[in-house]
mmCIF file of C-alpha atoms in Angstrom:
data_model
loop_
_atom_site.group_PDB
_atom_site.id
_atom_site.type_symbol
_atom_site.label_atom_id
_atom_site.label_comp_id
_atom_site.label_asym_id
_atom_site.label_seq_id
_atom_site.Cartn_x
_atom_site.Cartn_y
_atom_site.Cartn_z
ATOM 1 C CA MET A 9 0.000 0.000 0.000
ATOM 2 C CA ASP A 10 1.213 3.485 -0.818
ATOM 3 C CA LYS A 11 1.964 5.098 2.544
ATOM 4 C CA LYS A 12 1.855 8.527 0.955
ATOM 5 C CA GLN A 13 -1.875 7.954 0.466
ATOM 6 C CA LYS A 14 -3.978 10.421 2.438
ATOM 7 C CA ILE A 15 -4.955 9.089 5.857
ATOM 8 C CA SER A 16 -8.719 9.087 6.398
ATOM 9 C CA LYS A 17 -10.355 11.064 9.199
ATOM 10 C CA ALA A 18 -11.581 7.820 10.757
ATOM 11 C CA THR A 19 -8.038 6.447 10.932
ATOM 12 C CA MET A 20 -6.640 9.738 12.252
ATOM 13 C CA SER A 21 -9.303 9.769 14.969
ATOM 14 C CA ARG A 22 -8.092 6.370 16.191
ATOM 15 C CA PHE A 23 -4.397 7.301 16.320
ATOM 16 C CA PRO A 24 -4.730 9.252 19.625
ATOM 17 C CA ILE A 25 -6.524 6.234 21.132
ATOM 18 C CA TYR A 26 -3.625 3.988 20.148
ATOM 19 C CA LEU A 27 -1.093 6.516 21.408
ATOM 20 C CA LYS A 28 -2.684 6.753 24.849
ATOM 21 C CA ALA A 29 -2.788 2.974 25.231
ATOM 22 C CA LEU A 30 0.787 2.567 24.019
ATOM 23 C CA ARG A 31 2.059 5.274 26.381
ATOM 24 C CA ASN A 32 0.593 3.276 29.246
ATOM 25 C CA MET A 33 2.135 0.069 27.893
ATOM 26 C CA GLN A 34 5.509 1.782 27.637
ATOM 27 C CA HIS A 35 5.209 3.084 31.199
ATOM 28 C CA GLU A 36 4.525 -0.486 32.340
ATOM 29 C CA GLY A 37 7.726 -1.633 30.629
ATOM 30 C CA LYS A 38 6.174 -3.405 27.636
ATOM 31 C CA LYS A 39 8.672 -3.195 24.756
ATOM 32 C CA HIS A 40 6.645 -5.109 22.147
ATOM 33 C CA PHE A 41 2.945 -5.681 21.603
ATOM 34 C CA LEU A 42 0.611 -7.601 19.335
ATOM 35 C CA SER A 43 -2.319 -5.996 17.530
ATOM 36 C CA SER A 44 -4.584 -8.336 19.521
ATOM 37 C CA GLU A 45 -3.192 -6.910 22.780
ATOM 38 C CA LEU A 46 -3.773 -3.336 21.633
ATOM 39 C CA SER A 47 -7.252 -4.372 20.546
ATOM 40 C CA GLU A 48 -8.061 -5.606 24.044
ATOM 41 C CA VAL A 49 -7.268 -2.260 25.685
ATOM 42 C CA THR A 50 -8.704 0.020 22.988
ATOM 43 C CA GLY A 51 -11.764 -1.899 21.832
ATOM 44 C CA VAL A 52 -10.661 -1.485 18.190
ATOM 45 C CA LEU A 53 -10.600 -4.618 16.044
ATOM 46 C CA ASP A 54 -7.082 -5.967 15.511
ATOM 47 C CA THR A 55 -7.686 -6.062 11.755
ATOM 48 C CA THR A 56 -8.526 -2.356 11.872
ATOM 49 C CA ILE A 57 -5.394 -1.647 13.917
ATOM 50 C CA ARG A 58 -3.169 -3.433 11.414
ATOM 51 C CA ARG A 59 -4.811 -1.580 8.527
ATOM 52 C CA ASP A 60 -4.409 1.768 10.316
ATOM 53 C CA PHE A 61 -0.745 1.034 10.991
ATOM 54 C CA SER A 62 -0.219 0.338 7.290
ATOM 55 C CA PHE A 63 -0.801 4.047 6.673
ATOM 56 C CA LEU A 64 1.990 5.116 9.033
ATOM 57 C CA PRO A 65 4.910 6.733 7.160
ATOM 58 C CA THR A 66 7.964 4.550 7.755
ATOM 59 C CA ASP A 67 10.883 3.389 5.610
ATOM 60 C CA GLU A 68 10.531 -0.201 6.810
ATOM 61 C CA SER A 69 7.576 -2.465 7.489
ATOM 62 C CA LEU A 70 6.205 -2.310 11.004
ATOM 63 C CA GLY A 71 5.813 -5.425 13.108
ATOM 64 C CA ARG A 72 7.555 -8.799 13.078
ATOM 65 C CA ARG A 73 5.820 -12.154 13.077
ATOM 66 C CA GLY A 74 6.000 -13.771 16.506
ATOM 67 C CA ILE A 75 7.289 -10.592 18.146
ATOM 68 C CA GLY A 76 4.764 -7.952 17.214
ATOM 69 C CA TYR A 77 5.278 -4.211 17.031
ATOM 70 C CA ASP A 78 8.003 -2.214 18.743
ATOM 71 C CA THR A 79 6.209 -0.041 21.319
ATOM 72 C CA ARG A 80 8.640 2.871 21.229
ATOM 73 C CA GLU A 81 8.806 2.858 17.417
ATOM 74 C CA ILE A 82 5.022 3.034 17.010
ATOM 75 C CA ILE A 83 4.797 5.769 19.646
ATOM 76 C CA ASP A 84 7.448 7.824 17.848
ATOM 77 C CA VAL A 85 5.719 7.422 14.489
ATOM 78 C CA LEU A 86 2.307 8.309 15.934
ATOM 79 C CA ASN A 87 3.822 11.357 17.641
ATOM 80 C CA ASN A 88 5.237 12.508 14.307
ATOM 81 C CA VAL A 89 1.936 11.997 12.504
ATOM 82 C CA LEU A 90 -0.102 13.731 15.193
ATOM 83 C CA GLY A 91 2.490 16.398 15.971
ATOM 84 C CA LEU A 92 2.393 15.565 19.664
ATOM 85 C CA GLY A 93 5.104 15.318 22.265
ATOM 86 C CA LEU A 94 5.439 13.702 25.679
ATOM 87 C CA ASP A 95 6.315 17.011 27.327
ATOM 88 C CA GLU A 96 3.596 19.107 25.685
ATOM 89 C CA PRO A 97 2.745 21.807 28.278
ATOM 90 C CA ILE A 98 -0.963 22.458 28.874
ATOM 91 C CA ILE A 99 -2.489 25.374 30.788
ATOM 92 C CA LEU A 100 -5.856 25.417 32.536
ATOM 93 C CA ILE A 101 -7.971 28.567 32.524
ATOM 94 C CA GLY A 102 -10.531 28.486 35.330
ATOM 95 C CA VAL A 103 -10.033 26.554 38.568
ATOM 96 C CA GLY A 104 -13.617 26.318 39.809
ATOM 97 C CA ASN A 105 -15.360 23.014 40.509
ATOM 98 C CA LEU A 106 -14.797 21.689 36.993
ATOM 99 C CA GLY A 107 -11.260 23.032 36.737
ATOM 100 C CA SER A 108 -10.326 21.485 40.076
ATOM 101 C CA ALA A 109 -11.719 18.137 38.939
ATOM 102 C CA ILE A 110 -9.621 18.351 35.762
ATOM 103 C CA LEU A 111 -6.530 19.126 37.826
ATOM 104 C CA LYS A 112 -7.208 16.164 40.088
ATOM 105 C CA TYR A 113 -7.444 13.945 37.017
ATOM 106 C CA ASN A 114 -4.240 15.381 35.483
ATOM 107 C CA ARG A 115 -3.083 12.080 33.928
ATOM 108 C CA TRP A 116 -1.853 13.248 30.555
ATOM 109 C CA GLN A 117 1.793 12.669 31.415
ATOM 110 C CA TYR A 118 1.871 9.461 29.364
ATOM 111 C CA THR A 119 -0.037 10.833 26.376
ATOM 112 C CA VAL A 120 0.412 14.438 25.229
ATOM 113 C CA GLY A 121 1.994 16.093 28.250
ATOM 114 C CA LYS A 122 0.387 17.511 31.365
ATOM 115 C CA ILE A 123 -1.129 20.617 32.894
ATOM 116 C CA VAL A 124 1.809 22.721 34.035
ATOM 117 C CA CYS A 125 -0.121 25.611 35.581
ATOM 118 C CA GLY A 126 -3.599 27.036 36.054
ATOM 119 C CA TYR A 127 -5.182 30.491 36.115
ATOM 120 C CA ASP A 128 -8.176 31.960 37.906
ATOM 121 C CA SER A 129 -9.600 35.374 38.784
ATOM 122 C CA ASP A 130 -10.352 34.363 42.392
ATOM 123 C CA MET A 131 -7.489 35.338 44.681
ATOM 124 C CA ASN A 132 -8.520 32.559 47.095
ATOM 125 C CA LYS A 133 -7.524 29.956 44.493
ATOM 126 C CA ILE A 134 -4.032 31.321 43.925
ATOM 127 C CA GLY A 135 -1.310 28.986 45.164
ATOM 128 C CA GLU A 136 -1.155 25.290 44.394
ATOM 129 C CA GLN A 137 -3.658 22.497 43.753
ATOM 130 C CA PHE A 138 -2.779 18.846 43.259
ATOM 131 C CA GLY A 139 0.840 19.821 42.712
ATOM 132 C CA VAL A 140 0.019 22.398 40.023
ATOM 133 C CA LYS A 141 0.835 26.095 40.461
ATOM 134 C CA ILE A 142 -2.226 28.380 40.201
ATOM 135 C CA HIS A 143 -1.712 32.002 39.115
ATOM 136 C CA HIS A 144 -4.043 34.966 38.935
ATOM 137 C CA ILE A 145 -5.401 35.450 35.427
ATOM 138 C CA ASN A 146 -3.936 38.973 35.386
ATOM 139 C CA ASP A 147 -0.463 37.402 35.549
ATOM 140 C CA LEU A 148 -1.047 35.245 32.474
ATOM 141 C CA ALA A 149 1.486 37.001 30.227
ATOM 142 C CA GLU A 150 4.213 37.065 32.897
ATOM 143 C CA THR A 151 3.841 33.380 33.832
ATOM 144 C CA PHE A 152 2.861 31.889 30.465
ATOM 145 C CA PRO A 153 4.863 28.651 29.890
ATOM 146 C CA GLN A 154 7.373 28.921 27.068
ATOM 147 C CA GLY A 155 6.280 27.066 23.965
ATOM 148 C CA CYS A 156 2.803 26.311 25.288
ATOM 149 C CA LYS A 157 0.229 25.800 22.519
ATOM 150 C CA LEU A 158 -2.599 23.999 24.353
ATOM 151 C CA ALA A 159 -5.155 25.429 26.766
ATOM 152 C CA ILE A 160 -8.131 23.966 28.609
ATOM 153 C CA LEU A 161 -10.888 26.547 28.996
ATOM 154 C CA ALA A 162 -13.190 26.066 32.010
ATOM 155 C CA ILE A 163 -14.578 29.553 32.619
ATOM 156 C CA SER A 164 -18.001 31.176 32.271
ATOM 157 C CA HIS A 165 -17.144 34.896 32.052
ATOM 158 C CA ASP A 166 -15.115 37.013 29.601
ATOM 159 C CA VAL A 167 -14.676 33.989 27.345
ATOM 160 C CA GLN A 168 -14.009 35.791 24.046
ATOM 161 C CA GLU A 169 -11.654 38.275 25.707
ATOM 162 C CA THR A 170 -9.722 35.414 27.307
ATOM 163 C CA VAL A 171 -9.546 33.464 24.053
ATOM 164 C CA ASP A 172 -8.251 36.524 22.203
ATOM 165 C CA TYR A 173 -5.518 36.955 24.794
ATOM 166 C CA LEU A 174 -4.567 33.263 24.649
ATOM 167 C CA MET A 175 -4.191 33.475 20.872
ATOM 168 C CA GLU A 176 -1.944 36.512 21.229
ATOM 169 C CA LEU A 177 0.278 34.461 23.524
ATOM 170 C CA GLY A 178 0.549 31.636 20.985
ATOM 171 C CA ILE A 179 -2.177 29.155 21.919
ATOM 172 C CA LYS A 180 -3.111 27.031 18.882
ATOM 173 C CA GLY A 181 -5.456 24.465 20.437
ATOM 174 C CA ILE A 182 -8.282 24.925 22.942
ATOM 175 C CA VAL A 183 -10.263 22.276 24.807
ATOM 176 C CA ASP A 184 -13.543 24.095 25.426
ATOM 177 C CA PHE A 185 -15.689 23.369 28.490
ATOM 178 C CA THR A 186 -17.337 26.808 28.474
ATOM 179 C CA HIS A 187 -20.523 26.040 26.483
ATOM 180 C CA SER A 188 -20.135 29.603 25.175
ATOM 181 C CA HIS A 189 -19.875 30.813 21.601
ATOM 182 C CA PHE A 190 -16.561 32.392 20.674
ATOM 183 C CA THR A 191 -14.511 32.850 17.536
ATOM 184 C CA VAL A 192 -10.883 31.961 16.864
ATOM 185 C CA ASN A 193 -8.293 32.569 14.161
ATOM 186 C CA ASP A 194 -8.093 30.186 11.205
ATOM 187 C CA ASP A 195 -4.943 28.574 12.591
ATOM 188 C CA VAL A 196 -6.489 27.768 15.990
ATOM 189 C CA VAL A 197 -8.357 24.514 16.629
ATOM 190 C CA VAL A 198 -11.147 24.218 19.197
ATOM 191 C CA GLN A 199 -12.322 20.909 20.644
ATOM 192 C CA PRO A 200 -15.622 21.413 22.506
ATOM 193 C CA VAL A 201 -16.496 19.083 25.365
ATOM 194 C CA ASP A 202 -20.227 18.973 26.143
ATOM 195 C CA VAL A 203 -21.661 16.125 28.218
ATOM 196 C CA VAL A 204 -25.235 16.955 27.156
ATOM 197 C CA VAL A 205 -24.330 16.680 23.474
ATOM 198 C CA ALA A 206 -22.445 13.440 24.173
ATOM 199 C CA ILE A 207 -25.539 11.951 25.834
ATOM 200 C CA GLN A 208 -27.729 13.093 22.946
ATOM 201 C CA GLU A 209 -25.383 11.440 20.449
ATOM 202 C CA LEU A 210 -25.354 8.278 22.580
ATOM 203 C CA VAL A 211 -29.167 8.121 22.618
ATOM 204 C CA LEU A 212 -29.283 8.553 18.823
ATOM 205 C CA LYS A 213 -26.784 5.708 18.359
ATOM 206 C CA MET A 214 -28.788 3.488 20.746
ATOM 207 C CA ARG A 215 -31.978 4.185 18.786
ATOM 208 C CA ALA A 216 -30.194 3.438 15.519
ATOM 209 C CA ASN A 217 -29.081 0.077 16.902
ATOM 210 C CA ASP A 218 -32.690 -0.743 17.858
ATOM 211 C CA GLU A 219 -33.998 -0.052 14.365
#
């Protein structure tokens, strides 16, 4: 198969799932894996995994019969395709109930990096939570992590103003928990997270299965 062929959106959407699972495998000391093993932890058919891997741009064939795939090699290739890095710094804007829950869950250290600091307008939240430094939002420019491109947005006020400021500082990707409408530059990607919409989509899929 021609590995220069354009990778489909469906395949690209599964790559982060593989990467997360493989990061955990690597952390556990697993140097090689079979597609069947990756299938067990991701829920993706092993035939689909092998087909997806055939699109990965490498000079040599991936995987060896009886041994499987090299964990580090696949991680490196997936990182290159997705443009992700282990030490990708992430900032959190808004440390209310939701923001605090996100900080407590801060388990991205084996996938795309981790939250390195948070920001809030409430002086009572300034300090440290779950090992993460919390700054006042007014100090964003002075304390902005060098090279940071990812932000998690968990605020309910001044959303557009905050987004504009984040873009000025170099943010290129936003995970949006605000449920608010805002606009971004063409080179900025927004990933909304809405539990209500997720439940609605789940119900529609359940109904489709019943038909």
